[in-house]
PDB file of C-alpha atoms and ligand atoms in Angstrom:
ATOM      1  CA  MET G  46     -47.194  33.320 -54.589  1.00  0.00           C
ATOM      2  CA  ALA G  47     -49.553  33.465 -51.622  1.00  0.00           C
ATOM      3  CA  ASN G  48     -49.941  35.496 -48.401  1.00  0.00           C
ATOM      4  CA  ASN G  49     -51.512  33.834 -45.457  1.00  0.00           C
ATOM      5  CA  ASN G  50     -51.794  37.044 -43.457  1.00  0.00           C
ATOM      6  CA  PRO G  51     -55.339  37.860 -42.247  1.00  0.00           C
ATOM      7  CA  ILE G  52     -57.719  40.189 -43.880  1.00  0.00           C
ATOM      8  CA  GLY G  53     -58.526  43.096 -41.465  1.00  0.00           C
ATOM      9  CA  VAL G  54     -62.147  44.326 -41.274  1.00  0.00           C
ATOM     10  CA  PHE G  55     -63.426  47.052 -38.909  1.00  0.00           C
ATOM     11  CA  ASP G  56     -66.562  48.907 -38.385  1.00  0.00           C
ATOM     12  CA  SER G  57     -68.144  51.332 -35.758  1.00  0.00           C
ATOM     13  CA  GLY G  58     -69.615  48.020 -34.262  1.00  0.00           C
ATOM     14  CA  ILE G  59     -71.308  44.933 -35.303  1.00  0.00           C
ATOM     15  CA  GLY G  60     -72.685  46.206 -38.684  1.00  0.00           C
ATOM     16  CA  GLY G  61     -69.572  45.204 -40.685  1.00  0.00           C
ATOM     17  CA  ILE G  62     -70.205  41.543 -39.839  1.00  0.00           C
ATOM     18  CA  SER G  63     -72.787  41.687 -42.643  1.00  0.00           C
ATOM     19  CA  ILE G  64     -69.820  42.453 -44.981  1.00  0.00           C
ATOM     20  CA  TRP G  65     -67.513  40.060 -43.218  1.00  0.00           C
ATOM     21  CA  LYS G  66     -70.014  37.185 -43.889  1.00  0.00           C
ATOM     22  CA  GLU G  67     -69.977  38.005 -47.650  1.00  0.00           C
ATOM     23  CA  ILE G  68     -66.239  37.964 -47.708  1.00  0.00           C
ATOM     24  CA  HIS G  69     -65.896  34.775 -45.667  1.00  0.00           C
ATOM     25  CA  GLN G  70     -68.489  33.026 -48.017  1.00  0.00           C
ATOM     26  CA  LEU G  71     -66.572  34.028 -51.209  1.00  0.00           C
ATOM     27  CA  LEU G  72     -63.177  33.512 -49.663  1.00  0.00           C
ATOM     28  CA  PRO G  73     -63.398  30.772 -47.141  1.00  0.00           C
ATOM     29  CA  ASN G  74     -59.634  30.089 -47.173  1.00  0.00           C
ATOM     30  CA  GLU G  75     -58.842  33.528 -45.837  1.00  0.00           C
ATOM     31  CA  SER G  76     -58.032  34.245 -42.230  1.00  0.00           C
ATOM     32  CA  SER G  77     -59.543  37.484 -40.777  1.00  0.00           C
ATOM     33  CA  ILE G  78     -59.607  39.752 -37.952  1.00  0.00           C
ATOM     34  CA  TYR G  79     -62.632  41.782 -37.365  1.00  0.00           C
ATOM     35  CA  LEU G  80     -62.651  44.916 -34.975  1.00  0.00           C
ATOM     36  CA  ALA G  81     -66.115  46.175 -33.723  1.00  0.00           C
ATOM     37  CA  ASP G  82     -65.321  49.715 -32.306  1.00  0.00           C
ATOM     38  CA  SER G  83     -68.572  49.490 -30.540  1.00  0.00           C
ATOM     39  CA  ILE G  84     -67.577  51.996 -27.697  1.00  0.00           C
ATOM     40  CA  ASN G  85     -67.533  54.796 -30.214  1.00  0.00           C
ATOM     41  CA  ALA G  86     -70.743  53.840 -32.038  1.00  0.00           C
ATOM     42  CA  PRO G  87     -72.324  55.486 -33.636  1.00  0.00           C
ATOM     43  CA  TYR G  88     -69.703  57.031 -36.090  1.00  0.00           C
ATOM     44  CA  GLY G  89     -72.790  58.612 -38.015  1.00  0.00           C
ATOM     45  CA  GLN G  90     -73.196  61.487 -35.595  1.00  0.00           C
ATOM     46  CA  LYS G  91     -69.430  62.445 -35.121  1.00  0.00           C
ATOM     47  CA  SER G  92     -67.480  65.160 -37.064  1.00  0.00           C
ATOM     48  CA  LYS G  93     -65.330  64.158 -40.009  1.00  0.00           C
ATOM     49  CA  GLN G  94     -62.017  64.617 -37.978  1.00  0.00           C
ATOM     50  CA  GLU G  95     -63.265  62.367 -35.287  1.00  0.00           C
ATOM     51  CA  ILE G  96     -64.207  59.600 -37.783  1.00  0.00           C
ATOM     52  CA  ILE G  97     -60.699  59.885 -39.523  1.00  0.00           C
ATOM     53  CA  ASP G  98     -59.000  59.663 -36.032  1.00  0.00           C
ATOM     54  CA  LEU G  99     -61.016  56.539 -35.112  1.00  0.00           C
ATOM     55  CA  CYS G 100     -60.241  54.992 -38.558  1.00  0.00           C
ATOM     56  CA  PHE G 101     -56.573  55.556 -37.918  1.00  0.00           C
ATOM     57  CA  LYS G 102     -56.751  53.994 -34.583  1.00  0.00           C
ATOM     58  CA  ASN G 103     -58.401  50.889 -35.848  1.00  0.00           C
ATOM     59  CA  THR G 104     -56.076  50.563 -38.848  1.00  0.00           C
ATOM     60  CA  ASP G 105     -52.979  50.774 -36.586  1.00  0.00           C
ATOM     61  CA  LEU G 106     -54.281  47.998 -34.522  1.00  0.00           C
ATOM     62  CA  LEU G 107     -55.029  45.629 -37.449  1.00  0.00           C
ATOM     63  CA  LEU G 108     -51.688  46.425 -38.986  1.00  0.00           C
ATOM     64  CA  ASN G 109     -49.956  45.492 -35.620  1.00  0.00           C
ATOM     65  CA  LYS G 110     -51.884  42.057 -35.907  1.00  0.00           C
ATOM     66  CA  GLY G 111     -50.332  41.577 -39.304  1.00  0.00           C
ATOM     67  CA  CYS G 112     -53.187  42.278 -41.657  1.00  0.00           C
ATOM     68  CA  LYS G 113     -52.370  42.350 -45.480  1.00  0.00           C
ATOM     69  CA  LEU G 114     -55.558  44.313 -46.514  1.00  0.00           C
ATOM     70  CA  ILE G 115     -58.074  46.392 -44.770  1.00  0.00           C
ATOM     71  CA  VAL G 116     -61.911  46.461 -45.423  1.00  0.00           C
ATOM     72  CA  VAL G 117     -63.436  49.590 -43.928  1.00  0.00           C
ATOM     73  CA  ALA G 118     -66.786  47.975 -43.496  1.00  0.00           C
ATOM     74  CA  CYS G 119     -68.631  51.046 -42.684  1.00  0.00           C
ATOM     75  CA  ASN G 120     -70.154  53.494 -45.142  1.00  0.00           C
ATOM     76  CA  THR G 121     -69.778  56.628 -42.684  1.00  0.00           C
ATOM     77  CA  ALA G 122     -66.023  55.664 -42.349  1.00  0.00           C
ATOM     78  CA  THR G 123     -65.408  54.990 -45.997  1.00  0.00           C
ATOM     79  CA  THR G 124     -67.063  58.286 -47.152  1.00  0.00           C
ATOM     80  CA  ASN G 125     -65.299  60.345 -44.400  1.00  0.00           C
ATOM     81  CA  ALA G 126     -61.858  58.829 -44.157  1.00  0.00           C
ATOM     82  CA  ILE G 127     -60.757  56.434 -46.946  1.00  0.00           C
ATOM     83  CA  LYS G 128     -59.060  58.924 -48.855  1.00  0.00           C
ATOM     84  CA  GLN G 129     -56.834  59.928 -45.774  1.00  0.00           C
ATOM     85  CA  LEU G 130     -56.118  56.145 -44.993  1.00  0.00           C
ATOM     86  CA  ARG G 131     -55.084  55.468 -48.613  1.00  0.00           C
ATOM     87  CA  ALA G 132     -52.713  58.557 -48.585  1.00  0.00           C
ATOM     88  CA  THR G 133     -51.131  57.537 -45.203  1.00  0.00           C
ATOM     89  CA  TYR G 134     -50.735  53.727 -45.248  1.00  0.00           C
ATOM     90  CA  ASN G 135     -48.968  51.460 -47.670  1.00  0.00           C
ATOM     91  CA  ILE G 136     -51.703  48.629 -47.893  1.00  0.00           C
ATOM     92  CA  PRO G 137     -54.879  48.265 -49.843  1.00  0.00           C
ATOM     93  CA  PHE G 138     -58.066  49.523 -48.336  1.00  0.00           C
ATOM     94  CA  ILE G 139     -61.390  48.421 -49.678  1.00  0.00           C
ATOM     95  CA  GLY G 140     -64.340  50.591 -48.689  1.00  0.00           C
ATOM     96  CA  ILE G 141     -68.157  50.422 -48.729  1.00  0.00           C
ATOM     97  CA  GLU G 142     -70.296  53.062 -50.320  1.00  0.00           C
ATOM     98  CA  PRO G 143     -74.071  53.278 -50.729  1.00  0.00           C
ATOM     99  CA  ALA G 144     -74.926  51.574 -54.050  1.00  0.00           C
ATOM    100  CA  ILE G 145     -76.674  54.499 -55.628  1.00  0.00           C
ATOM    101  CA  LYS G 146     -75.331  53.690 -59.045  1.00  0.00           C
ATOM    102  CA  PRO G 147     -77.103  50.374 -59.746  1.00  0.00           C
ATOM    103  CA  ALA G 148     -80.235  51.618 -58.108  1.00  0.00           C
ATOM    104  CA  ALA G 149     -80.411  54.674 -60.197  1.00  0.00           C
ATOM    105  CA  LEU G 150     -79.530  52.836 -63.331  1.00  0.00           C
ATOM    106  CA  ASN G 151     -82.151  50.165 -62.899  1.00  0.00           C
ATOM    107  CA  SER G 152     -84.928  52.313 -61.497  1.00  0.00           C
ATOM    108  CA  LYS G 153     -88.263  52.319 -63.632  1.00  0.00           C
ATOM    109  CA  THR G 154     -90.071  54.734 -61.421  1.00  0.00           C
ATOM    110  CA  LYS G 155     -87.170  57.161 -61.486  1.00  0.00           C
ATOM    111  CA  SER G 156     -87.277  57.358 -57.759  1.00  0.00           C
ATOM    112  CA  ILE G 157     -85.011  55.517 -55.203  1.00  0.00           C
ATOM    113  CA  GLY G 158     -84.575  55.730 -51.488  1.00  0.00           C
ATOM    114  CA  ILE G 159     -81.382  55.803 -49.451  1.00  0.00           C
ATOM    115  CA  LEU G 160     -81.411  55.001 -45.685  1.00  0.00           C
ATOM    116  CA  ALA G 161     -77.977  55.932 -44.206  1.00  0.00           C
ATOM    117  CA  THR G 162     -76.261  57.856 -41.271  1.00  0.00           C
ATOM    118  CA  LYS G 163     -76.085  61.471 -41.136  1.00  0.00           C
ATOM    119  CA  GLY G 164     -72.283  61.324 -41.515  1.00  0.00           C
ATOM    120  CA  THR G 165     -72.637  59.405 -44.911  1.00  0.00           C
ATOM    121  CA  LEU G 166     -75.389  61.550 -46.385  1.00  0.00           C
ATOM    122  CA  SER G 167     -73.561  64.693 -45.495  1.00  0.00           C
ATOM    123  CA  SER G 168     -70.157  63.511 -46.946  1.00  0.00           C
ATOM    124  CA  GLU G 169     -68.552  64.967 -50.058  1.00  0.00           C
ATOM    125  CA  LEU G 170     -67.936  61.528 -51.509  1.00  0.00           C
ATOM    126  CA  PHE G 171     -71.627  60.601 -51.119  1.00  0.00           C
ATOM    127  CA  ASN G 172     -72.704  63.885 -52.654  1.00  0.00           C
ATOM    128  CA  ASN G 173     -70.193  63.632 -55.528  1.00  0.00           C
ATOM    129  CA  THR G 174     -71.688  60.122 -56.358  1.00  0.00           C
ATOM    130  CA  THR G 175     -75.209  61.202 -56.012  1.00  0.00           C
ATOM    131  CA  GLU G 176     -74.691  64.173 -58.315  1.00  0.00           C
ATOM    132  CA  LEU G 177     -73.456  61.899 -61.044  1.00  0.00           C
ATOM    133  CA  TYR G 178     -76.632  59.744 -60.954  1.00  0.00           C
ATOM    134  CA  SER G 179     -79.379  61.979 -60.153  1.00  0.00           C
ATOM    135  CA  GLU G 180     -80.056  63.915 -63.315  1.00  0.00           C
ATOM    136  CA  ASN G 181     -83.392  62.181 -64.068  1.00  0.00           C
ATOM    137  CA  ILE G 182     -83.712  60.533 -60.780  1.00  0.00           C
ATOM    138  CA  LYS G 183     -85.358  61.555 -57.616  1.00  0.00           C
ATOM    139  CA  ILE G 184     -83.131  60.549 -54.670  1.00  0.00           C
ATOM    140  CA  VAL G 185     -85.164  60.311 -51.409  1.00  0.00           C
ATOM    141  CA  GLU G 186     -82.777  60.480 -48.491  1.00  0.00           C
ATOM    142  CA  GLN G 187     -83.566  59.462 -44.922  1.00  0.00           C
ATOM    143  CA  VAL G 188     -81.154  59.392 -41.860  1.00  0.00           C
ATOM    144  CA  GLY G 189     -81.661  56.301 -39.851  1.00  0.00           C
ATOM    145  CA  VAL G 190     -81.594  58.169 -36.426  1.00  0.00           C
ATOM    146  CA  GLY G 191     -81.432  55.534 -33.693  1.00  0.00           C
ATOM    147  CA  LEU G 192     -81.293  52.361 -35.810  1.00  0.00           C
ATOM    148  CA  VAL G 193     -77.534  51.637 -35.151  1.00  0.00           C
ATOM    149  CA  GLU G 194     -77.929  52.209 -31.360  1.00  0.00           C
ATOM    150  CA  LEU G 195     -80.798  49.471 -31.235  1.00  0.00           C
ATOM    151  CA  ILE G 196     -78.896  46.961 -33.262  1.00  0.00           C
ATOM    152  CA  GLU G 197     -75.711  47.567 -31.241  1.00  0.00           C
ATOM    153  CA  ALA G 198     -77.953  46.959 -28.098  1.00  0.00           C
ATOM    154  CA  GLY G 199     -79.308  43.760 -29.573  1.00  0.00           C
ATOM    155  CA  TYR G 200     -82.819  44.995 -30.070  1.00  0.00           C
ATOM    156  CA  ILE G 201     -83.194  44.116 -33.833  1.00  0.00           C
ATOM    157  CA  ASP G 202     -86.529  42.606 -33.576  1.00  0.00           C
ATOM    158  CA  SER G 203     -88.182  45.069 -31.097  1.00  0.00           C
ATOM    159  CA  GLU G 204     -91.249  46.986 -31.271  1.00  0.00           C
ATOM    160  CA  GLU G 205     -89.203  50.167 -31.061  1.00  0.00           C
ATOM    161  CA  MET G 206     -87.339  49.153 -34.316  1.00  0.00           C
ATOM    162  CA  ILE G 207     -90.489  48.234 -36.294  1.00  0.00           C
ATOM    163  CA  ASN G 208     -91.957  51.709 -35.346  1.00  0.00           C
ATOM    164  CA  LEU G 209     -88.759  53.447 -36.292  1.00  0.00           C
ATOM    165  CA  LEU G 210     -88.503  51.777 -39.630  1.00  0.00           C
ATOM    166  CA  LYS G 211     -92.163  52.413 -40.396  1.00  0.00           C
ATOM    167  CA  LYS G 212     -91.546  56.077 -39.772  1.00  0.00           C
ATOM    168  CA  TYR G 213     -88.491  56.177 -42.123  1.00  0.00           C
ATOM    169  CA  LEU G 214     -89.785  53.916 -44.846  1.00  0.00           C
ATOM    170  CA  ASN G 215     -93.405  54.740 -45.298  1.00  0.00           C
ATOM    171  CA  PRO G 216     -92.769  58.307 -46.579  1.00  0.00           C
ATOM    172  CA  MET G 217     -90.340  56.742 -49.282  1.00  0.00           C
ATOM    173  CA  VAL G 218     -92.894  54.248 -50.355  1.00  0.00           C
ATOM    174  CA  LYS G 219     -95.195  57.234 -50.798  1.00  0.00           C
ATOM    175  CA  GLU G 220     -92.595  58.742 -53.057  1.00  0.00           C
ATOM    176  CA  ASN G 221     -92.903  55.727 -55.471  1.00  0.00           C
ATOM    177  CA  ILE G 222     -89.413  54.536 -54.879  1.00  0.00           C
ATOM    178  CA  ASP G 223     -88.653  51.063 -56.551  1.00  0.00           C
ATOM    179  CA  HIS G 224     -85.261  50.631 -55.021  1.00  0.00           C
ATOM    180  CA  LEU G 225     -84.252  50.943 -51.431  1.00  0.00           C
ATOM    181  CA  VAL G 226     -80.429  51.530 -50.972  1.00  0.00           C
ATOM    182  CA  LEU G 227     -78.968  50.388 -47.569  1.00  0.00           C
ATOM    183  CA  GLY G 228     -76.375  52.892 -46.938  1.00  0.00           C
ATOM    184  CA  CYS G 229     -75.005  51.535 -43.580  1.00  0.00           C
ATOM    185  CA  SER G 230     -73.434  48.272 -42.975  1.00  0.00           C
ATOM    186  CA  HIS G 231     -75.679  47.620 -39.809  1.00  0.00           C
ATOM    187  CA  TYR G 232     -78.928  47.717 -41.983  1.00  0.00           C
ATOM    188  CA  PRO G 233     -78.657  44.354 -43.683  1.00  0.00           C
ATOM    189  CA  PHE G 234     -79.540  42.764 -40.312  1.00  0.00           C
ATOM    190  CA  LEU G 235     -82.826  44.635 -40.643  1.00  0.00           C
ATOM    191  CA  ILE G 236     -83.759  43.098 -44.165  1.00  0.00           C
ATOM    192  CA  PRO G 237     -86.279  40.646 -42.711  1.00  0.00           C
ATOM    193  CA  ILE G 238     -88.220  43.501 -40.887  1.00  0.00           C
ATOM    194  CA  ILE G 239     -87.943  46.015 -43.845  1.00  0.00           C
ATOM    195  CA  LYS G 240     -89.436  43.293 -46.149  1.00  0.00           C
ATOM    196  CA  LYS G 241     -92.539  43.185 -44.013  1.00  0.00           C
ATOM    197  CA  ILE G 242     -92.892  47.123 -44.170  1.00  0.00           C
ATOM    198  CA  ILE G 243     -92.271  47.833 -47.891  1.00  0.00           C
ATOM    199  CA  PRO G 244     -94.150  46.457 -51.039  1.00  0.00           C
ATOM    200  CA  LYS G 245     -92.473  43.437 -52.574  1.00  0.00           C
ATOM    201  CA  ASN G 246     -91.782  45.092 -55.800  1.00  0.00           C
ATOM    202  CA  ILE G 247     -89.161  47.538 -54.068  1.00  0.00           C
ATOM    203  CA  SER G 248     -85.629  46.017 -54.407  1.00  0.00           C
ATOM    204  CA  ILE G 249     -83.508  46.206 -51.472  1.00  0.00           C
ATOM    205  CA  ILE G 250     -79.909  46.847 -52.268  1.00  0.00           C
ATOM    206  CA  ASP G 251     -76.636  46.529 -50.176  1.00  0.00           C
ATOM    207  CA  SER G 252     -73.119  46.574 -51.140  1.00  0.00           C
ATOM    208  CA  GLY G 253     -71.790  43.498 -49.325  1.00  0.00           C
ATOM    209  CA  LYS G 254     -71.328  41.132 -52.193  1.00  0.00           C
ATOM    210  CA  ALA G 255     -69.594  43.885 -54.299  1.00  0.00           C
ATOM    211  CA  VAL G 256     -67.238  44.542 -51.382  1.00  0.00           C
ATOM    212  CA  ALA G 257     -66.294  40.807 -51.188  1.00  0.00           C
ATOM    213  CA  LYS G 258     -65.772  40.655 -54.886  1.00  0.00           C
ATOM    214  CA  GLN G 259     -63.511  43.742 -54.861  1.00  0.00           C
ATOM    215  CA  VAL G 260     -61.411  42.057 -52.170  1.00  0.00           C
ATOM    216  CA  GLU G 261     -61.026  38.783 -54.145  1.00  0.00           C
ATOM    217  CA  ILE G 262     -59.930  40.914 -57.242  1.00  0.00           C
ATOM    218  CA  ILE G 263     -57.327  42.996 -55.357  1.00  0.00           C
ATOM    219  CA  LEU G 264     -55.759  40.039 -53.508  1.00  0.00           C
ATOM    220  CA  SER G 265     -55.572  38.165 -56.548  1.00  0.00           C
ATOM    221  CA  GLU G 266     -54.090  41.080 -58.546  1.00  0.00           C
ATOM    222  CA  GLN G 267     -51.369  41.284 -55.892  1.00  0.00           C
ATOM    223  CA  ASN G 268     -50.769  37.429 -55.668  1.00  0.00           C
ATOM    224  CA  SER G 269     -51.860  37.722 -52.097  1.00  0.00           C
ATOM    225  CA  LEU G 270     -54.658  35.181 -51.777  1.00  0.00           C
ATOM    226  CA  SER G 271     -54.094  32.652 -49.134  1.00  0.00           C
ATOM    227  CA  ASN G 272     -53.202  28.992 -49.611  1.00  0.00           C
ATOM    228  CA  ASN G 273     -53.649  28.073 -46.137  1.00  0.00           C
ATOM    229  CA  HIS G 274     -56.399  25.792 -44.834  1.00  0.00           C
ATOM    230  CA  ASN G 275     -55.695  26.391 -41.182  1.00  0.00           C
ATOM    231  CA  ILE G 276     -57.560  29.567 -41.242  1.00  0.00           C
ATOM    232  CA  LEU G 277     -58.654  31.703 -38.075  1.00  0.00           C
ATOM    233  CA  ASN G 278     -61.419  34.160 -37.996  1.00  0.00           C
ATOM    234  CA  GLU G 279     -60.972  36.294 -34.904  1.00  0.00           C
ATOM    235  CA  PHE G 280     -63.393  38.881 -33.635  1.00  0.00           C
ATOM    236  CA  TYR G 281     -62.346  41.928 -31.245  1.00  0.00           C
ATOM    237  CA  THR G 282     -64.716  44.376 -29.452  1.00  0.00           C
ATOM    238  CA  ASN G 283     -64.104  47.095 -27.106  1.00  0.00           C
ATOM    239  CA  SER G 284     -67.518  46.796 -25.586  1.00  0.00           C
ATOM    240  CA  ASN G 285     -69.983  43.999 -24.559  1.00  0.00           C
ATOM    241  CA  THR G 286     -69.331  40.593 -26.332  1.00  0.00           C
ATOM    242  CA  THR G 287     -72.892  39.234 -25.940  1.00  0.00           C
ATOM    243  CA  VAL G 288     -74.515  40.790 -29.097  1.00  0.00           C
ATOM    244  CA  ILE G 289     -71.506  40.034 -31.338  1.00  0.00           C
ATOM    245  CA  LYS G 290     -71.345  36.500 -30.219  1.00  0.00           C
ATOM    246  CA  ALA G 291     -75.100  36.178 -30.874  1.00  0.00           C
ATOM    247  CA  ILE G 292     -74.844  37.552 -34.360  1.00  0.00           C
ATOM    248  CA  LEU G 293     -72.112  34.871 -35.159  1.00  0.00           C
ATOM    249  CA  ASN G 294     -74.256  32.093 -33.647  1.00  0.00           C
ATOM    250  CA  ASN G 295     -71.327  31.600 -31.018  1.00  0.00           C
ATOM    251  CA  LYS G 296     -69.165  29.942 -33.749  1.00  0.00           C
ATOM    252  CA  TYR G 297     -66.123  32.199 -33.766  1.00  0.00           C
ATOM    253  CA  PRO G 298     -63.967  33.487 -30.869  1.00  0.00           C
ATOM    254  CA  VAL G 299     -64.785  36.912 -29.649  1.00  0.00           C
ATOM    255  CA  SER G 300     -62.538  38.824 -27.235  1.00  0.00           C
ATOM    256  CA  LYS G 301     -62.920  41.952 -25.376  1.00  0.00           C
ATOM    257  CA  GLN G 302     -59.947  44.333 -25.800  1.00  0.00           C
ATOM    258  CA  ASP G 303     -59.340  48.036 -25.079  1.00  0.00           C
ATOM    259  CA  PHE G 304     -58.749  49.983 -28.121  1.00  0.00           C
TER     260      PHE G 304
HETATM  261  N1  LIG I1452     -71.955  50.759 -39.999  1.00  0.00           N
HETATM  262  C1  LIG I1452     -71.865  51.995 -40.169  1.00  0.00           C
HETATM  263  C2  LIG I1452     -72.001  52.486 -41.611  1.00  0.00           C
HETATM  264  O1  LIG I1452     -71.995  51.716 -42.507  1.00  0.00           O
HETATM  265  C3  LIG I1452     -71.881  53.060 -39.230  1.00  0.00           C
HETATM  266  C4  LIG I1452     -73.055  53.323 -38.398  1.00  0.00           C
HETATM  267  C5  LIG I1452     -72.633  54.356 -37.311  1.00  0.00           C
HETATM  268  O2  LIG I1452     -71.717  54.030 -36.438  1.00  0.00           O
HETATM  269  O3  LIG I1452     -73.240  55.415 -37.226  1.00  0.00           O
HETATM  270  O4  LIG I1452     -72.176  53.742 -41.852  1.00  0.00           O
END
């Protein structure tokens, strides 16, 4: 049995494309529909209820487009709304959460850093996970104020970005972290700059590959992998298409739609 319907992926903007890339690499025969809710970015500064409402809106649209599974490619949305999504809709949801567990288990200095949005760091789900792994580990939390806005505006390599990252990362380095967890799907786009700021011995951890693997496991368990070779990867944004096209190297169709 096969299911050739697309996988739906959404984020508050272009960040989830870092996750989509991992899914596409692992499952190249799957069609996909990506929603960048950029007009409402950043989610990280919104209330829990606002985030839940936006997630429902995105899910309804992806379901109307026939998606068979939805990837919530946003840590803020996952940690605040995945429970409500799963309780409401009858399809599988795969979320993304900061990879605190592998970082804590592998830390030799017993100190790890996490860079994420305010919405993620203050969520119940994140705090429950942290509690489980923080017994002998110092967890240095930092809200990445302003980073998502700069990425959405296309200023990834800007002076302003470098200065903000130095301000956030240097104090973590002083706390002797040996793992830096990227707790926001926008941040993998910053890895080349982050590597220039922090020492080489600090491992940078993001959850993209784990999410892609989980998509494969769930689709295969449900006999819902695609057997189609005429795949289509479509991207929709409710804001400007320029930055998203650039991130995708102009290789895929990007449409502007109001949602
Ligand atoms: N990409 C998102 C995340 O993973 C959200 C960023 C935001 O909109 O604040 O948390």
